[in-house]
N, CA, C and O atoms as a Tripos MOL2 file, in Angstrom:
@<TRIPOS>MOLECULE
protein
  304   303    76     0     0
PROTEIN
NO_CHARGES

@<TRIPOS>ATOM
      1 N           0.8290   -1.1900    0.0000 N.3       1 MET1
      2 CA          0.0000    0.0000    0.0000 C.3       1 MET1
      3 C           0.8750    1.2560    0.0000 C.2       1 MET1
      4 O           0.5490    2.2540   -0.6420 O.2       1 MET1
      5 N           1.9810    1.1870    0.7260 N.am      2 ARG2
      6 CA          2.8760    2.3520    0.7840 C.3       2 ARG2
      7 C           3.3900    2.7020   -0.6180 C.2       2 ARG2
      8 O           3.4760    3.8780   -0.9740 O.2       2 ARG2
      9 N           3.7320    1.6730   -1.4170 N.am      3 GLN3
     10 CA          4.2360    1.9350   -2.7670 C.3       3 GLN3
     11 C           3.1760    2.5890   -3.6390 C.2       3 GLN3
     12 O           3.4910    3.4730   -4.4350 O.2       3 GLN3
     13 N           1.9410    2.1710   -3.5010 N.am      4 ILE4
     14 CA          0.8570    2.7810   -4.2770 C.3       4 ILE4
     15 C           0.7090    4.2490   -3.9050 C.2       4 ILE4
     16 O           0.5340    5.0990   -4.7790 O.2       4 ILE4
     17 N           0.7780    4.5470   -2.6250 N.am      5 ILE5
     18 CA          0.6810    5.9430   -2.1740 C.3       5 ILE5
     19 C           1.8630    6.7510   -2.6860 C.2       5 ILE5
     20 O           1.6910    7.8800   -3.1440 O.2       5 ILE5
     21 N           3.0730    6.1760   -2.6120 N.am      6 ASN6
     22 CA          4.2600    6.8700   -3.1300 C.3       6 ASN6
     23 C           4.1150    7.1470   -4.6250 C.2       6 ASN6
     24 O           4.4600    8.2310   -5.0950 O.2       6 ASN6
     25 N           3.6040    6.1610   -5.3740 N.am      7 ASN7
     26 CA          3.4010    6.3470   -6.8060 C.3       7 ASN7
     27 C           2.3640    7.4270   -7.0750 C.2       7 ASN7
     28 O           2.5260    8.2200   -8.0020 O.2       7 ASN7
     29 N           1.3010    7.4700   -6.2790 N.am      8 ALA8
     30 CA          0.2680    8.4930   -6.4420 C.3       8 ALA8
     31 C           0.8460    9.8820   -6.1650 C.2       8 ALA8
     32 O           0.5560   10.8340   -6.8910 O.2       8 ALA8
     33 N           1.6540    9.9960   -5.1240 N.am      9 ASP9
     34 CA          2.2920   11.2790   -4.8040 C.3       9 ASP9
     35 C           3.2210   11.7190   -5.9310 C.2       9 ASP9
     36 O           3.2190   12.8850   -6.3230 O.2       9 ASP9
     37 N           4.0140   10.7850   -6.4490 N.am     10 LEU10
     38 CA          4.9310   11.1000   -7.5410 C.3      10 LEU10
     39 C           4.1640   11.5110   -8.7970 C.2      10 LEU10
     40 O           4.5510   12.4600   -9.4780 O.2      10 LEU10
     41 N           3.0840   10.8010   -9.1030 N.am     11 ALA11
     42 CA          2.2740   11.1370  -10.2730 C.3      11 ALA11
     43 C           1.7030   12.5480  -10.1490 C.2      11 ALA11
     44 O           1.6920   13.3040  -11.1200 O.2      11 ALA11
     45 N           1.2340   12.8990   -8.9620 N.am     12 ALA12
     46 CA          0.6910   14.2420   -8.7480 C.3      12 ALA12
     47 C           1.7880   15.2990   -8.8760 C.2      12 ALA12
     48 O           1.5860   16.3370   -9.5060 O.2      12 ALA12
     49 N           2.9380   15.0320   -8.2830 N.am     13 LYS13
     50 CA          4.0460   15.9870   -8.3110 C.3      13 LYS13
     51 C           4.5660   16.1920   -9.7280 C.2      13 LYS13
     52 O           4.8120   17.3260  -10.1380 O.2      13 LYS13
     53 N           4.7350   15.1100  -10.4780 N.am     14 GLU14
     54 CA          5.3030   15.1830  -11.8240 C.3      14 GLU14
     55 C           4.2420   15.4150  -12.8960 C.2      14 GLU14
     56 O           4.5740   15.5650  -14.0720 O.2      14 GLU14
     57 N           2.9630   15.4450  -12.5010 N.am     15 GLN15
     58 CA          1.8310   15.6260  -13.4160 C.3      15 GLN15
     59 C           1.8710   14.5800  -14.5340 C.2      15 GLN15
     60 O           1.8000   14.9070  -15.7190 O.2      15 GLN15
     61 N           1.9880   13.3130  -14.1220 N.am     16 ILE16
     62 CA          1.9800   12.1870  -15.0530 C.3      16 ILE16
     63 C           0.9120   11.2010  -14.6000 C.2      16 ILE16
     64 O           0.5130   11.2220  -13.4360 O.2      16 ILE16
     65 N           0.4440   10.3440  -15.4920 N.am     17 PRO17
     66 CA         -0.5800    9.3700  -15.1050 C.3      17 PRO17
     67 C          -0.0830    8.4160  -14.0290 C.2      17 PRO17
     68 O           1.0920    8.0480  -14.0070 O.2      17 PRO17
     69 N          -0.9660    8.0280  -13.1550 N.am     18 LEU18
     70 CA         -0.6270    7.0740  -12.1060 C.3      18 LEU18
     71 C          -0.5010    5.6730  -12.6770 C.2      18 LEU18
     72 O           0.4200    4.9390  -12.3180 O.2      18 LEU18
     73 N          -1.3970    5.2970  -13.5480 N.am     19 CYS19
     74 CA         -1.4030    3.9420  -14.1050 C.3      19 CYS19
     75 C          -0.3220    3.8120  -15.1550 C.2      19 CYS19
     76 O          -0.2260    4.6430  -16.0580 O.2      19 CYS19
     77 N           0.4920    2.7780  -15.0450 N.am     20 GLN20
     78 CA          1.5060    2.4930  -16.0560 C.3      20 GLN20
     79 C           1.0070    1.3460  -16.9160 C.2      20 GLN20
     80 O           1.1530    0.1770  -16.5580 O.2      20 GLN20
     81 N           0.4250    1.6860  -18.0370 N.am     21 ASP21
     82 CA         -0.0790    0.6770  -18.9470 C.3      21 ASP21
     83 C           1.0750   -0.2170  -19.3880 C.2      21 ASP21
     84 O           2.1550    0.2730  -19.7180 O.2      21 ASP21
     85 N           0.8500   -1.5020  -19.3920 N.am     22 CYS22
     86 CA          1.9220   -2.4330  -19.7710 C.3      22 CYS22
     87 C           1.8690   -2.7630  -21.2580 C.2      22 CYS22
     88 O           2.4950   -3.7280  -21.6970 O.2      22 CYS22
     89 N           1.1410   -1.9890  -22.0270 N.am     23 GLY23
     90 CA          1.0690   -2.2130  -23.4670 C.3      23 GLY23
     91 C           2.1500   -1.4490  -24.2040 C.2      23 GLY23
     92 O           3.0020   -0.8060  -23.5900 O.2      23 GLY23
     93 N           2.1090   -1.5220  -25.5010 N.am     24 ALA24
     94 CA          3.0730   -0.8270  -26.3440 C.3      24 ALA24
     95 C           2.6170    0.6070  -26.5870 C.2      24 ALA24
     96 O           1.4210    0.8970  -26.6080 O.2      24 ALA24
     97 N           3.5730    1.4840  -26.7670 N.am     25 ALA25
     98 CA          3.2580    2.8680  -27.0870 C.3      25 ALA25
     99 C           2.6590    2.9320  -28.4900 C.2      25 ALA25
    100 O           3.1320    2.2650  -29.4100 O.2      25 ALA25
    101 N           1.6260    3.7340  -28.6370 N.am     26 VAL26
    102 CA          1.0030    3.9530  -29.9360 C.3      26 VAL26
    103 C           1.0770    5.4430  -30.2070 C.2      26 VAL26
    104 O           0.6270    6.2510  -29.3950 O.2      26 VAL26
    105 N           1.6380    5.8040  -31.3330 N.am     27 LEU27
    106 CA          1.8080    7.2120  -31.6660 C.3      27 LEU27
    107 C           1.1210    7.5340  -32.9770 C.2      27 LEU27
    108 O           1.0690    6.7120  -33.8920 O.2      27 LEU27
    109 N           0.6000    8.7350  -33.0500 N.am     28 PHE28
    110 CA          0.0110    9.2480  -34.2750 C.3      28 PHE28
    111 C           0.7500   10.5310  -34.6080 C.2      28 PHE28
    112 O           0.8020   11.4480  -33.7880 O.2      28 PHE28
    113 N           1.3150   10.6050  -35.7880 N.am     29 LEU29
    114 CA          2.0680   11.7860  -36.2160 C.3      29 LEU29
    115 C           1.2830   12.5270  -37.2780 C.2      29 LEU29
    116 O           0.6610   11.9210  -38.1510 O.2      29 LEU29
    117 N           1.3210   13.8300  -37.1920 N.am     30 GLU30
    118 CA          0.7500   14.6610  -38.2390 C.3      30 GLU30
    119 C           1.8580   15.5560  -38.7490 C.2      30 GLU30
    120 O           2.4560   16.3150  -37.9870 O.2      30 GLU30
    121 N           2.1290   15.4660  -40.0340 N.am     31 LEU31
    122 CA          3.1260   16.3200  -40.6720 C.3      31 LEU31
    123 C           2.4270   17.1530  -41.7260 C.2      31 LEU31
    124 O           1.6340   16.6430  -42.5170 O.2      31 LEU31
    125 N           2.7260   18.4160  -41.7280 N.am     32 GLY32
    126 CA          2.1520   19.2790  -42.7440 C.3      32 GLY32
    127 C           2.7070   18.9510  -44.1210 C.2      32 GLY32
    128 O           3.7430   18.2970  -44.2430 O.2      32 GLY32
    129 N           2.0210   19.4030  -45.1440 N.am     33 GLN33
    130 CA          2.4290   19.0680  -46.5080 C.3      33 GLN33
    131 C           3.7690   19.6750  -46.8830 C.2      33 GLN33
    132 O           4.4010   19.2290  -47.8400 O.2      33 GLN33
    133 N           4.2120   20.6860  -46.1470 N.am     34 ASP34
    134 CA          5.4960   21.3110  -46.4420 C.3      34 ASP34
    135 C           6.6110   20.8380  -45.5020 C.2      34 ASP34
    136 O           7.7110   21.3900  -45.5260 O.2      34 ASP34
    137 N           6.3400   19.8320  -44.6860 N.am     35 ALA35
    138 CA          7.3530   19.3200  -43.7610 C.3      35 ALA35
    139 C           8.4140   18.5420  -44.5290 C.2      35 ALA35
    140 O           8.1110   17.8020  -45.4650 O.2      35 ALA35
    141 N           9.6500   18.7250  -44.1170 N.am     36 HIS36
    142 CA         10.7700   18.0140  -44.7350 C.3      36 HIS36
    143 C          11.6300   17.4180  -43.6240 C.2      36 HIS36
    144 O          11.9310   18.0880  -42.6360 O.2      36 HIS36
    145 N          12.0150   16.1840  -43.7890 N.am     37 ILE37
    146 CA         12.9210   15.5220  -42.8460 C.3      37 ILE37
    147 C          14.3260   15.6230  -43.4350 C.2      37 ILE37
    148 O          14.6040   15.0820  -44.5050 O.2      37 ILE37
    149 N          15.1930   16.3110  -42.7330 N.am     38 ILE38
    150 CA         16.5470   16.5510  -43.2410 C.3      38 ILE38
    151 C          17.5600   16.0690  -42.2190 C.2      38 ILE38
    152 O          17.4450   16.3650  -41.0300 O.2      38 ILE38
    153 N          18.5470   15.3260  -42.6860 N.am     39 GLY39
    154 CA         19.6570   14.9340  -41.8360 C.3      39 GLY39
    155 C          19.3500   13.8280  -40.8470 C.2      39 GLY39
    156 O          20.0560   13.6930  -39.8480 O.2      39 GLY39
    157 N          18.3280   13.0390  -41.0900 N.am     40 GLY40
    158 CA         17.9980   11.9560  -40.1710 C.3      40 GLY40
    159 C          16.8140   11.1590  -40.6600 C.2      40 GLY40
    160 O          16.2900   11.3860  -41.7510 O.2      40 GLY40
    161 N          16.4120   10.2390  -39.8450 N.am     41 ASP41
    162 CA         15.3220    9.3370  -40.1840 C.3      41 ASP41
    163 C          14.1770    9.5650  -39.2030 C.2      41 ASP41
    164 O          14.3810    9.4930  -37.9910 O.2      41 ASP41
    165 N          12.9830    9.8380  -39.7070 N.am     42 LEU42
    166 CA         11.8350   10.1200  -38.8430 C.3      42 LEU42
    167 C          11.5470    8.9500  -37.9120 C.2      42 LEU42
    168 O          11.2860    9.1600  -36.7270 O.2      42 LEU42
    169 N          11.5880    7.7350  -38.4180 N.am     43 ASN43
    170 CA         11.3160    6.5520  -37.5940 C.3      43 ASN43
    171 C          12.3110    6.4530  -36.4360 C.2      43 ASN43
    172 O          11.9170    6.1800  -35.3020 O.2      43 ASN43
    173 N          13.5810    6.6700  -36.7150 N.am     44 GLU44
    174 CA         14.5950    6.6220  -35.6500 C.3      44 GLU44
    175 C          14.3680    7.7310  -34.6300 C.2      44 GLU44
    176 O          14.5270    7.5110  -33.4290 O.2      44 GLU44
    177 N          13.9980    8.9180  -35.0960 N.am     45 ALA45
    178 CA         13.7420   10.0380  -34.1900 C.3      45 ALA45
    179 C          12.5590    9.7370  -33.2720 C.2      45 ALA45
    180 O          12.6110   10.0120  -32.0730 O.2      45 ALA45
    181 N          11.4980    9.1730  -33.8360 N.am     46 VAL46
    182 CA         10.3220    8.8270  -33.0320 C.3      46 VAL46
    183 C          10.6800    7.7500  -32.0190 C.2      46 VAL46
    184 O          10.3150    7.8620  -30.8490 O.2      46 VAL46
    185 N          11.3860    6.7120  -32.4460 N.am     47 ASN47
    186 CA         11.7910    5.6470  -31.5230 C.3      47 ASN47
    187 C          12.6570    6.1830  -30.3900 C.2      47 ASN47
    188 O          12.4990    5.7640  -29.2440 O.2      47 ASN47
    189 N          13.5600    7.0950  -30.6900 N.am     48 GLU48
    190 CA         14.4100    7.6830  -29.6510 C.3      48 GLU48
    191 C          13.5750    8.5320  -28.6920 C.2      48 GLU48
    192 O          13.8110    8.5160  -27.4840 O.2      48 GLU48
    193 N          12.6090    9.2670  -29.2210 N.am     49 GLY49
    194 CA         11.7320   10.0540  -28.3590 C.3      49 GLY49
    195 C          10.9270    9.1770  -27.4200 C.2      49 GLY49
    196 O          10.7690    9.5100  -26.2450 O.2      49 GLY49
    197 N          10.4170    8.0670  -27.9180 N.am     50 VAL50
    198 CA          9.6700    7.1300  -27.0760 C.3      50 VAL50
    199 C          10.5930    6.5330  -26.0180 C.2      50 VAL50
    200 O          10.2130    6.4120  -24.8540 O.2      50 VAL50
    201 N          11.8150    6.1590  -26.4280 N.am     51 ARG51
    202 CA         12.7770    5.5950  -25.4660 C.3      51 ARG51
    203 C          13.0360    6.5860  -24.3280 C.2      51 ARG51
    204 O          13.0290    6.2110  -23.1560 O.2      51 ARG51
    205 N          13.2620    7.8400  -24.6810 N.am     52 GLN52
    206 CA         13.5180    8.8500  -23.6540 C.3      52 GLN52
    207 C          12.2970    9.0840  -22.7780 C.2      52 GLN52
    208 O          12.4330    9.2810  -21.5700 O.2      52 GLN52
    209 N          11.1150    9.0660  -23.3660 N.am     53 ALA53
    210 CA          9.8950    9.2650  -22.5880 C.3      53 ALA53
    211 C           9.7170    8.1560  -21.5640 C.2      53 ALA53
    212 O           9.3360    8.4170  -20.4230 O.2      53 ALA53
    213 N           9.9900    6.9140  -21.9660 N.am     54 TYR54
    214 CA          9.8720    5.8030  -21.0200 C.3      54 TYR54
    215 C          10.8920    5.9310  -19.9020 C.2      54 TYR54
    216 O          10.5900    5.6420  -18.7440 O.2      54 TYR54
    217 N          12.0970    6.3640  -20.2460 N.am     55 GLU55
    218 CA         13.1540    6.4920  -19.2400 C.3      55 GLU55
    219 C          12.8630    7.6240  -18.2600 C.2      55 GLU55
    220 O          12.9930    7.4510  -17.0480 O.2      55 GLU55
    221 N          12.4720    8.7720  -18.7840 N.am     56 LYS56
    222 CA         12.2970    9.9650  -17.9460 C.3      56 LYS56
    223 C          10.8860   10.1080  -17.4060 C.2      56 LYS56
    224 O          10.6410   10.9430  -16.5360 O.2      56 LYS56
    225 N           9.9500    9.3040  -17.9100 N.am     57 GLY57
    226 CA          8.5560    9.4530  -17.5300 C.3      57 GLY57
    227 C           8.0540    8.4020  -16.5740 C.2      57 GLY57
    228 O           6.8460    8.2610  -16.3850 O.2      57 GLY57
    229 N           8.9670    7.6560  -15.9650 N.am     58 TYR58
    230 CA          8.6000    6.6400  -14.9640 C.3      58 TYR58
    231 C           7.6520    5.5910  -15.5470 C.2      58 TYR58
    232 O           6.7670    5.1000  -14.8460 O.2      58 TYR58
    233 N           7.8280    5.2490  -16.8120 N.am     59 LEU59
    234 CA          6.9710    4.2540  -17.4280 C.3      59 LEU59
    235 C           7.6300    2.8810  -17.3640 C.2      59 LEU59
    236 O           8.8560    2.7650  -17.3670 O.2      59 LEU59
    237 N           6.8180    1.8690  -17.3090 N.am     60 ARG60
    238 CA          7.3010    0.4940  -17.1970 C.3      60 ARG60
    239 C           7.8160    0.0180  -18.5480 C.2      60 ARG60
    240 O           7.1000    0.0540  -19.5490 O.2      60 ARG60
    241 N           9.0490   -0.4200  -18.5590 N.am     61 LYS61
    242 CA          9.6620   -0.9460  -19.7820 C.3      61 LYS61
    243 C           9.2590   -2.4120  -19.9030 C.2      61 LYS61
    244 O           9.8830   -3.2870  -19.3030 O.2      61 LYS61
    245 N           8.2160   -2.6720  -20.6820 N.am     62 SER62
    246 CA          7.6130   -4.0020  -20.6560 C.3      62 SER62
    247 C           7.6350   -4.7230  -22.0050 C.2      62 SER62
    248 O           7.0020   -5.7690  -22.1480 O.2      62 SER62
    249 N           8.3410   -4.1910  -22.9800 N.am     63 MET63
    250 CA          8.3890   -4.8550  -24.2850 C.3      63 MET63
    251 C           9.2730   -6.0950  -24.1780 C.2      63 MET63
    252 O          10.3160   -6.0730  -23.5240 O.2      63 MET63
    253 N           8.8500   -7.1620  -24.8180 N.am     64 VAL64
    254 CA          9.5990   -8.4170  -24.7730 C.3      64 VAL64
    255 C           9.8750   -8.9080  -26.1890 C.2      64 VAL64
    256 O           9.1250   -8.6290  -27.1240 O.2      64 VAL64
    257 N          10.9830   -9.6520  -26.3190 N.am     65 THR65
    258 CA         11.2460  -10.3310  -27.5830 C.3      65 THR65
    259 C          10.5110  -11.6600  -27.5460 C.2      65 THR65
    260 O          10.3590  -12.2550  -26.4790 O.2      65 THR65
    261 N          10.0680  -12.1180  -28.6660 N.am     66 HIS66
    262 CA          9.3740  -13.4060  -28.7760 C.3      66 HIS66
    263 C           8.2720  -13.5460  -27.7140 C.2      66 HIS66
    264 O           8.3700  -14.3960  -26.8280 O.2      66 HIS66
    265 N           7.2260  -12.7140  -27.8020 N.am     67 PRO67
    266 CA          6.2010  -12.6940  -26.7560 C.3      67 PRO67
    267 C           5.4770  -14.0180  -26.5320 C.2      67 PRO67
    268 O           4.8710  -14.2120  -25.4780 O.2      67 PRO67
    269 N           5.5250  -14.9230  -27.4900 N.am     68 PHE68
    270 CA          4.7970  -16.1860  -27.3170 C.3      68 PHE68
    271 C           5.7060  -17.3370  -26.9240 C.2      68 PHE68
    272 O           5.2680  -18.4860  -26.8730 O.2      68 PHE68
    273 N           6.9850  -17.0320  -26.6430 N.am     69 SER69
    274 CA          7.8880  -18.1170  -26.2440 C.3      69 SER69
    275 C           8.8070  -17.6790  -25.1100 C.2      69 SER69
    276 O           8.4800  -17.8780  -23.9400 O.2      69 SER69
    277 N           9.9380  -17.0940  -25.4350 N.am     70 SER70
    278 CA         10.9420  -16.8020  -24.3980 C.3      70 SER70
    279 C          10.6060  -15.5970  -23.5280 C.2      70 SER70
    280 O          10.9970  -15.5560  -22.3610 O.2      70 SER70
    281 N           9.8850  -14.6100  -24.0740 N.am     71 ARG71
    282 CA          9.4540  -13.4200  -23.3360 C.3      71 ARG71
    283 C          10.6020  -12.7470  -22.5730 C.2      71 ARG71
    284 O          10.4760  -12.5020  -21.3740 O.2      71 ARG71
    285 N          11.7020  -12.4500  -23.2380 N.am     72 VAL72
    286 CA         12.8260  -11.7580  -22.6240 C.3      72 VAL72
    287 C          12.5680  -10.2550  -22.7250 C.2      72 VAL72
    288 O          12.3550   -9.7290  -23.8170 O.2      72 VAL72
    289 N          12.5880   -9.5650  -21.5770 N.am     73 ASN73
    290 CA         12.3390   -8.1370  -21.5440 C.3      73 ASN73
    291 C          13.4880   -7.4170  -22.2390 C.2      73 ASN73
    292 O          14.6570   -7.6690  -21.9440 O.2      73 ASN73
    293 N          13.1480   -6.5100  -23.1740 N.am     74 THR74
    294 CA         14.1720   -5.7750  -23.9260 C.3      74 THR74
    295 C          14.7390   -4.6100  -23.1170 C.2      74 THR74
    296 O          15.7570   -4.0310  -23.4960 O.2      74 THR74
    297 N          14.0870   -4.2620  -22.0040 N.am     75 LYS75
    298 CA         14.4580   -3.0990  -21.1770 C.3      75 LYS75
    299 C          14.3090   -1.7960  -21.9580 C.2      75 LYS75
    300 O          14.9250   -0.7830  -21.6230 O.2      75 LYS75
    301 N          13.4860   -1.8360  -22.9990 N.am     76 LYS76
    302 CA         13.2400   -0.6430  -23.8150 C.3      76 LYS76
    303 C          11.7630   -0.3630  -23.8640 C.2      76 LYS76
    304 O          11.3380    0.6010  -24.5000 O.2      76 LYS76
@<TRIPOS>BOND
     1     1     2 1
     2     2     3 1
     3     3     4 2
     4     3     5 am
     5     5     6 1
     6     6     7 1
     7     7     8 2
     8     7     9 am
     9     9    10 1
    10    10    11 1
    11    11    12 2
    12    11    13 am
    13    13    14 1
    14    14    15 1
    15    15    16 2
    16    15    17 am
    17    17    18 1
    18    18    19 1
    19    19    20 2
    20    19    21 am
    21    21    22 1
    22    22    23 1
    23    23    24 2
    24    23    25 am
    25    25    26 1
    26    26    27 1
    27    27    28 2
    28    27    29 am
    29    29    30 1
    30    30    31 1
    31    31    32 2
    32    31    33 am
    33    33    34 1
    34    34    35 1
    35    35    36 2
    36    35    37 am
    37    37    38 1
    38    38    39 1
    39    39    40 2
    40    39    41 am
    41    41    42 1
    42    42    43 1
    43    43    44 2
    44    43    45 am
    45    45    46 1
    46    46    47 1
    47    47    48 2
    48    47    49 am
    49    49    50 1
    50    50    51 1
    51    51    52 2
    52    51    53 am
    53    53    54 1
    54    54    55 1
    55    55    56 2
    56    55    57 am
    57    57    58 1
    58    58    59 1
    59    59    60 2
    60    59    61 am
    61    61    62 1
    62    62    63 1
    63    63    64 2
    64    63    65 am
    65    65    66 1
    66    66    67 1
    67    67    68 2
    68    67    69 am
    69    69    70 1
    70    70    71 1
    71    71    72 2
    72    71    73 am
    73    73    74 1
    74    74    75 1
    75    75    76 2
    76    75    77 am
    77    77    78 1
    78    78    79 1
    79    79    80 2
    80    79    81 am
    81    81    82 1
    82    82    83 1
    83    83    84 2
    84    83    85 am
    85    85    86 1
    86    86    87 1
    87    87    88 2
    88    87    89 am
    89    89    90 1
    90    90    91 1
    91    91    92 2
    92    91    93 am
    93    93    94 1
    94    94    95 1
    95    95    96 2
    96    95    97 am
    97    97    98 1
    98    98    99 1
    99    99   100 2
   100    99   101 am
   101   101   102 1
   102   102   103 1
   103   103   104 2
   104   103   105 am
   105   105   106 1
   106   106   107 1
   107   107   108 2
   108   107   109 am
   109   109   110 1
   110   110   111 1
   111   111   112 2
   112   111   113 am
   113   113   114 1
   114   114   115 1
   115   115   116 2
   116   115   117 am
   117   117   118 1
   118   118   119 1
   119   119   120 2
   120   119   121 am
   121   121   122 1
   122   122   123 1
   123   123   124 2
   124   123   125 am
   125   125   126 1
   126   126   127 1
   127   127   128 2
   128   127   129 am
   129   129   130 1
   130   130   131 1
   131   131   132 2
   132   131   133 am
   133   133   134 1
   134   134   135 1
   135   135   136 2
   136   135   137 am
   137   137   138 1
   138   138   139 1
   139   139   140 2
   140   139   141 am
   141   141   142 1
   142   142   143 1
   143   143   144 2
   144   143   145 am
   145   145   146 1
   146   146   147 1
   147   147   148 2
   148   147   149 am
   149   149   150 1
   150   150   151 1
   151   151   152 2
   152   151   153 am
   153   153   154 1
   154   154   155 1
   155   155   156 2
   156   155   157 am
   157   157   158 1
   158   158   159 1
   159   159   160 2
   160   159   161 am
   161   161   162 1
   162   162   163 1
   163   163   164 2
   164   163   165 am
   165   165   166 1
   166   166   167 1
   167   167   168 2
   168   167   169 am
   169   169   170 1
   170   170   171 1
   171   171   172 2
   172   171   173 am
   173   173   174 1
   174   174   175 1
   175   175   176 2
   176   175   177 am
   177   177   178 1
   178   178   179 1
   179   179   180 2
   180   179   181 am
   181   181   182 1
   182   182   183 1
   183   183   184 2
   184   183   185 am
   185   185   186 1
   186   186   187 1
   187   187   188 2
   188   187   189 am
   189   189   190 1
   190   190   191 1
   191   191   192 2
   192   191   193 am
   193   193   194 1
   194   194   195 1
   195   195   196 2
   196   195   197 am
   197   197   198 1
   198   198   199 1
   199   199   200 2
   200   199   201 am
   201   201   202 1
   202   202   203 1
   203   203   204 2
   204   203   205 am
   205   205   206 1
   206   206   207 1
   207   207   208 2
   208   207   209 am
   209   209   210 1
   210   210   211 1
   211   211   212 2
   212   211   213 am
   213   213   214 1
   214   214   215 1
   215   215   216 2
   216   215   217 am
   217   217   218 1
   218   218   219 1
   219   219   220 2
   220   219   221 am
   221   221   222 1
   222   222   223 1
   223   223   224 2
   224   223   225 am
   225   225   226 1
   226   226   227 1
   227   227   228 2
   228   227   229 am
   229   229   230 1
   230   230   231 1
   231   231   232 2
   232   231   233 am
   233   233   234 1
   234   234   235 1
   235   235   236 2
   236   235   237 am
   237   237   238 1
   238   238   239 1
   239   239   240 2
   240   239   241 am
   241   241   242 1
   242   242   243 1
   243   243   244 2
   244   243   245 am
   245   245   246 1
   246   246   247 1
   247   247   248 2
   248   247   249 am
   249   249   250 1
   250   250   251 1
   251   251   252 2
   252   251   253 am
   253   253   254 1
   254   254   255 1
   255   255   256 2
   256   255   257 am
   257   257   258 1
   258   258   259 1
   259   259   260 2
   260   259   261 am
   261   261   262 1
   262   262   263 1
   263   263   264 2
   264   263   265 am
   265   265   266 1
   266   266   267 1
   267   267   268 2
   268   267   269 am
   269   269   270 1
   270   270   271 1
   271   271   272 2
   272   271   273 am
   273   273   274 1
   274   274   275 1
   275   275   276 2
   276   275   277 am
   277   277   278 1
   278   278   279 1
   279   279   280 2
   280   279   281 am
   281   281   282 1
   282   282   283 1
   283   283   284 2
   284   283   285 am
   285   285   286 1
   286   286   287 1
   287   287   288 2
   288   287   289 am
   289   289   290 1
   290   290   291 1
   291   291   292 2
   292   291   293 am
   293   293   294 1
   294   294   295 1
   295   295   296 2
   296   295   297 am
   297   297   298 1
   298   298   299 1
   299   299   300 2
   300   299   301 am
   301   301   302 1
   302   302   303 1
   303   303   304 2
@<TRIPOS>SUBSTRUCTURE
     1 MET1         2 RESIDUE 1 A MET
     2 ARG2         6 RESIDUE 1 A ARG
     3 GLN3        10 RESIDUE 1 A GLN
     4 ILE4        14 RESIDUE 1 A ILE
     5 ILE5        18 RESIDUE 1 A ILE
     6 ASN6        22 RESIDUE 1 A ASN
     7 ASN7        26 RESIDUE 1 A ASN
     8 ALA8        30 RESIDUE 1 A ALA
     9 ASP9        34 RESIDUE 1 A ASP
    10 LEU10       38 RESIDUE 1 A LEU
    11 ALA11       42 RESIDUE 1 A ALA
    12 ALA12       46 RESIDUE 1 A ALA
    13 LYS13       50 RESIDUE 1 A LYS
    14 GLU14       54 RESIDUE 1 A GLU
    15 GLN15       58 RESIDUE 1 A GLN
    16 ILE16       62 RESIDUE 1 A ILE
    17 PRO17       66 RESIDUE 1 A PRO
    18 LEU18       70 RESIDUE 1 A LEU
    19 CYS19       74 RESIDUE 1 A CYS
    20 GLN20       78 RESIDUE 1 A GLN
    21 ASP21       82 RESIDUE 1 A ASP
    22 CYS22       86 RESIDUE 1 A CYS
    23 GLY23       90 RESIDUE 1 A GLY
    24 ALA24       94 RESIDUE 1 A ALA
    25 ALA25       98 RESIDUE 1 A ALA
    26 VAL26      102 RESIDUE 1 A VAL
    27 LEU27      106 RESIDUE 1 A LEU
    28 PHE28      110 RESIDUE 1 A PHE
    29 LEU29      114 RESIDUE 1 A LEU
    30 GLU30      118 RESIDUE 1 A GLU
    31 LEU31      122 RESIDUE 1 A LEU
    32 GLY32      126 RESIDUE 1 A GLY
    33 GLN33      130 RESIDUE 1 A GLN
    34 ASP34      134 RESIDUE 1 A ASP
    35 ALA35      138 RESIDUE 1 A ALA
    36 HIS36      142 RESIDUE 1 A HIS
    37 ILE37      146 RESIDUE 1 A ILE
    38 ILE38      150 RESIDUE 1 A ILE
    39 GLY39      154 RESIDUE 1 A GLY
    40 GLY40      158 RESIDUE 1 A GLY
    41 ASP41      162 RESIDUE 1 A ASP
    42 LEU42      166 RESIDUE 1 A LEU
    43 ASN43      170 RESIDUE 1 A ASN
    44 GLU44      174 RESIDUE 1 A GLU
    45 ALA45      178 RESIDUE 1 A ALA
    46 VAL46      182 RESIDUE 1 A VAL
    47 ASN47      186 RESIDUE 1 A ASN
    48 GLU48      190 RESIDUE 1 A GLU
    49 GLY49      194 RESIDUE 1 A GLY
    50 VAL50      198 RESIDUE 1 A VAL
    51 ARG51      202 RESIDUE 1 A ARG
    52 GLN52      206 RESIDUE 1 A GLN
    53 ALA53      210 RESIDUE 1 A ALA
    54 TYR54      214 RESIDUE 1 A TYR
    55 GLU55      218 RESIDUE 1 A GLU
    56 LYS56      222 RESIDUE 1 A LYS
    57 GLY57      226 RESIDUE 1 A GLY
    58 TYR58      230 RESIDUE 1 A TYR
    59 LEU59      234 RESIDUE 1 A LEU
    60 ARG60      238 RESIDUE 1 A ARG
    61 LYS61      242 RESIDUE 1 A LYS
    62 SER62      246 RESIDUE 1 A SER
    63 MET63      250 RESIDUE 1 A MET
    64 VAL64      254 RESIDUE 1 A VAL
    65 THR65      258 RESIDUE 1 A THR
    66 HIS66      262 RESIDUE 1 A HIS
    67 PRO67      266 RESIDUE 1 A PRO
    68 PHE68      270 RESIDUE 1 A PHE
    69 SER69      274 RESIDUE 1 A SER
    70 SER70      278 RESIDUE 1 A SER
    71 ARG71      282 RESIDUE 1 A ARG
    72 VAL72      286 RESIDUE 1 A VAL
    73 ASN73      290 RESIDUE 1 A ASN
    74 THR74      294 RESIDUE 1 A THR
    75 LYS75      298 RESIDUE 1 A LYS
    76 LYS76      302 RESIDUE 1 A LYS
């Protein structure tokens, strides 16, 4: 119970959701018709942003390789 209260206090302080969904992140991007990606890859940039959000946002790193067999957590 103490951990739940600590998590609730942290969520309120950091203004983040209390519940840590154990699913995969789903993102929707909107780019204007004049947007140009220069000097990098949009997919890599999005993946890095998600990685940083999970690290800095107190989210549970729950992705696994081979979800129907070995289920090794990728820590990402």
